[in-house]
mmCIF file of C-alpha atoms in Angstrom:
data_model
loop_
_atom_site.group_PDB
_atom_site.id
_atom_site.type_symbol
_atom_site.label_atom_id
_atom_site.label_comp_id
_atom_site.label_asym_id
_atom_site.label_seq_id
_atom_site.Cartn_x
_atom_site.Cartn_y
_atom_site.Cartn_z
ATOM 1 C CA GLU A 19 -21.130 -10.873 -17.798
ATOM 2 C CA PRO A 20 -18.970 -14.033 -16.839
ATOM 3 C CA GLU A 21 -18.516 -14.783 -13.620
ATOM 4 C CA VAL A 22 -16.951 -16.825 -10.550
ATOM 5 C CA THR A 23 -19.373 -18.962 -8.453
ATOM 6 C CA GLN A 24 -18.632 -20.058 -4.900
ATOM 7 C CA THR A 25 -20.175 -22.396 -2.511
ATOM 8 C CA PRO A 26 -21.459 -22.455 0.096
ATOM 9 C CA SER A 27 -22.063 -18.625 0.423
ATOM 10 C CA HIS A 28 -21.571 -20.014 4.362
ATOM 11 C CA GLN A 29 -19.827 -22.232 6.053
ATOM 12 C CA VAL A 30 -20.087 -22.930 9.706
ATOM 13 C CA THR A 31 -18.101 -25.760 10.658
ATOM 14 C CA GLN A 32 -16.486 -27.262 14.256
ATOM 15 C CA MET A 33 -13.010 -26.691 15.269
ATOM 16 C CA GLY A 34 -10.917 -29.249 13.995
ATOM 17 C CA GLN A 35 -13.890 -30.352 11.514
ATOM 18 C CA GLU A 36 -11.835 -30.476 7.803
ATOM 19 C CA VAL A 37 -14.605 -27.909 5.273
ATOM 20 C CA ILE A 38 -14.009 -28.242 1.390
ATOM 21 C CA LEU A 39 -14.693 -25.055 -0.394
ATOM 22 C CA ARG A 40 -15.239 -25.041 -3.818
ATOM 23 C CA CYS A 41 -15.411 -22.681 -6.256
ATOM 24 C CA VAL A 42 -15.825 -22.742 -10.048
ATOM 25 C CA PRO A 43 -13.684 -19.845 -12.352
ATOM 26 C CA ILE A 44 -14.727 -18.086 -15.468
ATOM 27 C CA SER A 45 -14.795 -20.190 -18.493
ATOM 28 C CA ASN A 46 -11.393 -19.343 -20.506
ATOM 29 C CA HIS A 47 -9.537 -18.833 -17.023
ATOM 30 C CA LEU A 48 -6.213 -19.852 -16.902
ATOM 31 C CA TYR A 49 -5.232 -19.103 -13.459
ATOM 32 C CA PHE A 50 -6.497 -19.578 -10.229
ATOM 33 C CA TYR A 51 -6.110 -17.578 -7.215
ATOM 34 C CA TRP A 52 -7.653 -18.343 -3.009
ATOM 35 C CA TYR A 53 -7.996 -15.204 -0.650
ATOM 36 C CA ARG A 54 -9.054 -15.165 2.728
ATOM 37 C CA GLN A 55 -10.104 -11.948 4.725
ATOM 38 C CA ILE A 56 -10.662 -11.810 8.437
ATOM 39 C CA LEU A 57 -12.986 -9.781 9.871
ATOM 40 C CA GLY A 58 -11.826 -6.478 9.197
ATOM 41 C CA GLN A 59 -8.429 -6.845 8.170
ATOM 42 C CA LYS A 60 -7.296 -7.074 5.069
ATOM 43 C CA VAL A 61 -6.783 -9.485 1.843
ATOM 44 C CA GLU A 62 -4.499 -11.578 1.759
ATOM 45 C CA PHE A 63 -3.075 -13.780 -0.814
ATOM 46 C CA LEU A 64 -3.150 -17.919 0.669
ATOM 47 C CA VAL A 65 -2.378 -18.777 -3.287
ATOM 48 C CA SER A 66 -2.216 -19.747 -7.089
ATOM 49 C CA PHE A 67 -2.408 -22.363 -9.133
ATOM 50 C CA TYR A 68 -2.155 -23.181 -12.664
ATOM 51 C CA ASN A 69 -1.511 -25.693 -15.018
ATOM 52 C CA ASN A 70 -2.674 -28.236 -12.137
ATOM 53 C CA GLU A 71 -0.201 -27.429 -9.859
ATOM 54 C CA ILE A 72 0.672 -24.434 -6.842
ATOM 55 C CA SER A 73 2.302 -21.469 -9.258
ATOM 56 C CA GLU A 74 2.821 -20.109 -5.257
ATOM 57 C CA LYS A 75 1.650 -19.785 -1.881
ATOM 58 C CA SER A 76 2.312 -17.519 1.318
ATOM 59 C CA GLU A 77 3.540 -18.235 4.827
ATOM 60 C CA ILE A 78 -0.681 -18.665 5.643
ATOM 61 C CA PHE A 79 -0.629 -21.123 3.313
ATOM 62 C CA ASP A 80 1.003 -24.401 5.251
ATOM 63 C CA ASP A 81 0.144 -28.248 5.771
ATOM 64 C CA GLN A 82 -3.247 -27.601 7.125
ATOM 65 C CA PHE A 83 -4.631 -26.225 3.223
ATOM 66 C CA SER A 84 -4.861 -28.015 0.189
ATOM 67 C CA VAL A 85 -5.922 -27.052 -3.124
ATOM 68 C CA GLU A 86 -7.756 -29.413 -5.958
ATOM 69 C CA ARG A 87 -9.072 -29.342 -9.511
ATOM 70 C CA PRO A 88 -10.055 -32.498 -9.544
ATOM 71 C CA ASP A 89 -12.251 -31.470 -12.891
ATOM 72 C CA GLY A 90 -12.172 -28.783 -15.524
ATOM 73 C CA SER A 91 -14.257 -26.368 -13.916
ATOM 74 C CA ASN A 92 -14.132 -27.070 -9.989
ATOM 75 C CA PHE A 93 -11.087 -25.114 -7.639
ATOM 76 C CA THR A 94 -11.562 -26.687 -4.695
ATOM 77 C CA LEU A 95 -9.292 -25.203 -1.106
ATOM 78 C CA LYS A 96 -9.575 -27.953 1.438
ATOM 79 C CA ILE A 97 -8.434 -26.901 5.016
ATOM 80 C CA ARG A 98 -7.799 -29.933 7.937
ATOM 81 C CA SER A 99 -8.538 -29.146 11.205
ATOM 82 C CA THR A 100 -9.416 -26.169 11.407
ATOM 83 C CA LYS A 101 -9.043 -23.934 14.507
ATOM 84 C CA LEU A 102 -10.588 -20.933 15.519
ATOM 85 C CA GLU A 103 -8.449 -18.504 13.580
ATOM 86 C CA ASP A 104 -9.659 -19.883 10.390
ATOM 87 C CA SER A 105 -12.375 -17.903 10.910
ATOM 88 C CA ALA A 106 -12.987 -15.448 7.262
ATOM 89 C CA MET A 107 -14.295 -14.817 3.741
ATOM 90 C CA TYR A 108 -12.494 -17.011 1.397
ATOM 91 C CA PHE A 109 -12.303 -15.754 -2.187
ATOM 92 C CA CYS A 110 -11.882 -17.098 -5.511
ATOM 93 C CA ALA A 111 -10.797 -15.163 -8.336
ATOM 94 C CA SER A 112 -9.305 -16.389 -11.749
ATOM 95 C CA SER A 113 -7.224 -14.837 -14.677
ATOM 96 C CA LEU A 114 -6.660 -15.022 -17.935
ATOM 97 C CA LYS A 115 -3.653 -15.585 -18.079
ATOM 98 C CA GLY A 116 -1.041 -14.636 -14.889
ATOM 99 C CA SER A 117 -0.069 -11.643 -14.035
ATOM 100 C CA PRO A 118 -0.461 -8.951 -14.718
ATOM 101 C CA GLN A 119 -3.436 -9.680 -16.461
ATOM 102 C CA PRO A 120 -6.351 -8.696 -13.769
ATOM 103 C CA GLN A 121 -7.375 -11.628 -10.929
ATOM 104 C CA HIS A 122 -11.353 -12.015 -10.702
ATOM 105 C CA PHE A 123 -13.238 -12.333 -7.275
ATOM 106 C CA GLY A 124 -16.252 -14.275 -6.581
ATOM 107 C CA ASP A 125 -18.819 -13.466 -3.895
ATOM 108 C CA GLY A 126 -16.676 -15.464 -1.368
ATOM 109 C CA THR A 127 -17.421 -18.242 1.340
ATOM 110 C CA ARG A 128 -17.804 -17.207 4.963
ATOM 111 C CA LEU A 129 -16.378 -19.732 7.231
ATOM 112 C CA SER A 130 -17.333 -19.924 10.709
ATOM 113 C CA ILE A 131 -15.791 -21.799 12.577
ATOM 114 C CA LEU A 132 -17.271 -22.799 16.419
ATOM 115 C CA GLN B 11 7.792 -6.659 3.979
ATOM 116 C CA LYS B 12 6.345 -5.537 0.903
ATOM 117 C CA GLU B 13 3.496 -3.678 1.426
ATOM 118 C CA VAL B 14 0.177 -1.278 0.480
ATOM 119 C CA GLU B 15 -0.720 1.763 2.330
ATOM 120 C CA GLN B 16 -3.668 3.239 1.869
ATOM 121 C CA ASN B 17 -5.693 6.373 4.245
ATOM 122 C CA SER B 18 -7.976 4.394 5.815
ATOM 123 C CA GLY B 19 -10.197 6.365 5.684
ATOM 124 C CA PRO B 20 -13.658 7.613 5.855
ATOM 125 C CA LEU B 21 -13.377 10.000 3.303
ATOM 126 C CA SER B 22 -16.668 11.903 2.561
ATOM 127 C CA VAL B 23 -17.767 13.449 -0.254
ATOM 128 C CA PRO B 24 -20.136 15.195 -1.629
ATOM 129 C CA GLU B 25 -22.307 13.809 -4.440
ATOM 130 C CA GLY B 26 -21.524 15.454 -7.550
ATOM 131 C CA ALA B 27 -17.816 16.291 -6.909
ATOM 132 C CA ILE B 28 -14.956 14.562 -7.547
ATOM 133 C CA ALA B 29 -13.648 11.605 -4.995
ATOM 134 C CA SER B 30 -9.877 10.949 -4.708
ATOM 135 C CA LEU B 31 -8.294 8.278 -3.176
ATOM 136 C CA ASN B 32 -4.768 7.762 -3.234
ATOM 137 C CA CYS B 33 -1.718 4.791 -2.505
ATOM 138 C CA THR B 34 1.364 3.940 -1.846
ATOM 139 C CA TYR B 35 3.675 0.916 -2.404
ATOM 140 C CA SER B 36 6.890 -0.003 -1.202
ATOM 141 C CA ASP B 37 8.518 -2.395 -3.737
ATOM 142 C CA ARG B 38 10.315 -0.629 -6.081
ATOM 143 C CA GLY B 39 9.668 -3.563 -8.389
ATOM 144 C CA SER B 40 5.543 -3.691 -8.764
ATOM 145 C CA GLN B 41 4.421 -3.077 -12.156
ATOM 146 C CA SER B 42 0.748 -3.609 -11.731
ATOM 147 C CA PHE B 43 -1.522 -2.113 -9.674
ATOM 148 C CA PHE B 44 -5.311 -2.758 -9.553
ATOM 149 C CA TRP B 45 -8.445 -0.705 -7.882
ATOM 150 C CA TYR B 46 -10.894 -2.465 -6.640
ATOM 151 C CA ARG B 47 -14.216 -1.701 -4.982
ATOM 152 C CA GLN B 48 -15.559 -4.460 -1.872
ATOM 153 C CA TYR B 49 -19.073 -2.627 -0.471
ATOM 154 C CA SER B 50 -20.143 -3.723 3.016
ATOM 155 C CA GLY B 51 -19.624 -7.814 3.185
ATOM 156 C CA LYS B 52 -19.722 -8.215 -0.705
ATOM 157 C CA SER B 53 -16.145 -9.201 -2.770
ATOM 158 C CA PRO B 54 -13.943 -7.298 -3.737
ATOM 159 C CA GLU B 55 -15.251 -6.164 -7.591
ATOM 160 C CA LEU B 56 -12.580 -4.332 -10.246
ATOM 161 C CA ILE B 57 -12.679 -1.430 -11.261
ATOM 162 C CA MET B 58 -9.750 0.236 -12.990
ATOM 163 C CA PHE B 59 -5.909 -1.308 -13.685
ATOM 164 C CA ILE B 60 -3.172 0.063 -14.020
ATOM 165 C CA TYR B 61 0.543 -0.573 -15.904
ATOM 166 C CA SER B 62 2.003 2.287 -17.680
ATOM 167 C CA ASN B 63 2.712 4.943 -15.726
ATOM 168 C CA GLY B 64 0.621 8.223 -16.218
ATOM 169 C CA ASP B 65 -3.074 8.333 -16.590
ATOM 170 C CA LYS B 66 -5.910 6.039 -17.479
ATOM 171 C CA GLU B 67 -9.271 6.848 -17.854
ATOM 172 C CA ASP B 68 -12.321 4.710 -17.632
ATOM 173 C CA GLY B 69 -15.826 5.973 -17.558
ATOM 174 C CA ARG B 70 -16.014 8.347 -14.598
ATOM 175 C CA PHE B 71 -12.516 7.007 -13.265
ATOM 176 C CA THR B 72 -9.085 7.873 -13.961
ATOM 177 C CA ALA B 73 -6.165 5.497 -12.443
ATOM 178 C CA GLN B 74 -2.738 7.286 -12.034
ATOM 179 C CA LEU B 75 0.315 6.019 -11.706
ATOM 180 C CA ASN B 76 3.723 7.547 -10.979
ATOM 181 C CA LYS B 77 6.759 4.807 -10.086
ATOM 182 C CA ALA B 78 9.229 7.484 -9.519
ATOM 183 C CA SER B 79 6.956 8.288 -6.368
ATOM 184 C CA GLN B 80 5.769 5.093 -5.560
ATOM 185 C CA TYR B 81 2.852 6.382 -5.319
ATOM 186 C CA VAL B 82 -1.194 5.025 -6.989
ATOM 187 C CA SER B 83 -4.817 7.237 -6.998
ATOM 188 C CA LEU B 84 -8.158 7.104 -8.590
ATOM 189 C CA LEU B 85 -10.342 9.662 -8.738
ATOM 190 C CA ILE B 86 -13.922 9.727 -9.140
ATOM 191 C CA ARG B 87 -15.645 12.162 -11.331
ATOM 192 C CA ASP B 88 -19.442 12.693 -10.650
ATOM 193 C CA SER B 89 -19.467 11.359 -6.950
ATOM 194 C CA GLN B 90 -22.968 8.583 -6.876
ATOM 195 C CA PRO B 91 -24.317 7.507 -3.480
ATOM 196 C CA SER B 92 -23.547 4.187 -5.179
ATOM 197 C CA ASP B 93 -20.063 4.797 -5.030
ATOM 198 C CA SER B 94 -20.139 4.197 -1.226
ATOM 199 C CA ALA B 95 -18.003 1.717 -0.628
ATOM 200 C CA THR B 96 -14.466 0.196 -0.065
ATOM 201 C CA TYR B 97 -12.040 1.075 -2.407
ATOM 202 C CA LEU B 98 -8.945 -1.475 -2.023
ATOM 203 C CA CYS B 99 -5.528 -0.963 -3.973
ATOM 204 C CA ALA B 100 -3.498 -3.850 -4.480
ATOM 205 C CA ALA B 101 0.084 -4.494 -6.452
ATOM 206 C CA LEU B 102 1.438 -7.179 -8.300
ATOM 207 C CA PRO B 103 4.995 -7.613 -7.253
ATOM 208 C CA ASN B 104 6.333 -7.868 -10.960
ATOM 209 C CA PHE B 105 4.979 -9.577 -13.965
ATOM 210 C CA GLY B 106 5.326 -13.828 -13.249
ATOM 211 C CA ASN B 107 4.490 -13.113 -9.574
ATOM 212 C CA GLU B 108 0.770 -13.837 -9.043
ATOM 213 C CA LYS B 109 0.586 -12.265 -5.329
ATOM 214 C CA LEU B 110 -1.514 -9.657 -5.447
ATOM 215 C CA THR B 111 -1.142 -7.184 -2.065
ATOM 216 C CA PHE B 112 -4.000 -6.113 -1.432
ATOM 217 C CA GLY B 113 -4.073 -2.344 1.487
ATOM 218 C CA THR B 114 -6.261 -1.626 4.108
ATOM 219 C CA GLY B 115 -9.021 -0.133 2.124
ATOM 220 C CA THR B 116 -10.178 3.190 1.873
ATOM 221 C CA ARG B 117 -13.491 4.275 3.225
ATOM 222 C CA LEU B 118 -15.565 5.743 0.705
ATOM 223 C CA THR B 119 -18.580 7.879 1.666
ATOM 224 C CA ILE B 120 -21.012 10.141 -1.058
ATOM 225 C CA ILE B 121 -22.909 12.605 0.844
ATOM 226 C CA PRO B 122 -25.850 13.207 -0.994
#
């Protein structure tokens, strides 16, 4: 069964550094998403992306964050000048079409900021 | 603030019994609802989705939606130890809006 793949599975970074989290969505899917889950808390929406542009973003997704689809298969989340509170699981998801189609999640990247 | 509420549990159910998981939502305009299963340290895995009032069955799982009461439930029949996980309820506000809003999840334990 097709799946969303994310790399790396675990990223450890010093505070203030930049990180790039990578995702390969399901191949025929058109909508892409990033979510995060701080340990013990809810899964929170960050951003949705369609047709090479952001379609929606949450208040969490401020200027520190950016997304890009650099080629036909990858979808990336960049976090600049990381802070301790950025430590979380980051999940990429994709859907065949937009709402209300189900979103399928990757295995996540655990980001640890030291 | 548009919220999805779940009882955090833990909910303990004997093996072979029916597990009933409940969820309420505050945004009356919400149109579609999703149940995800999340094992500890893992990602959300889609179990069921439902758009229309009533019941939707898939194998041992039944999702129920009552838009008038703003209530969604998930029934798991013939519960198995492998069903032990946290079950996340999520809602999409309306067609065309991509932001899934998740509840905190209900931790389910199936007792052999």
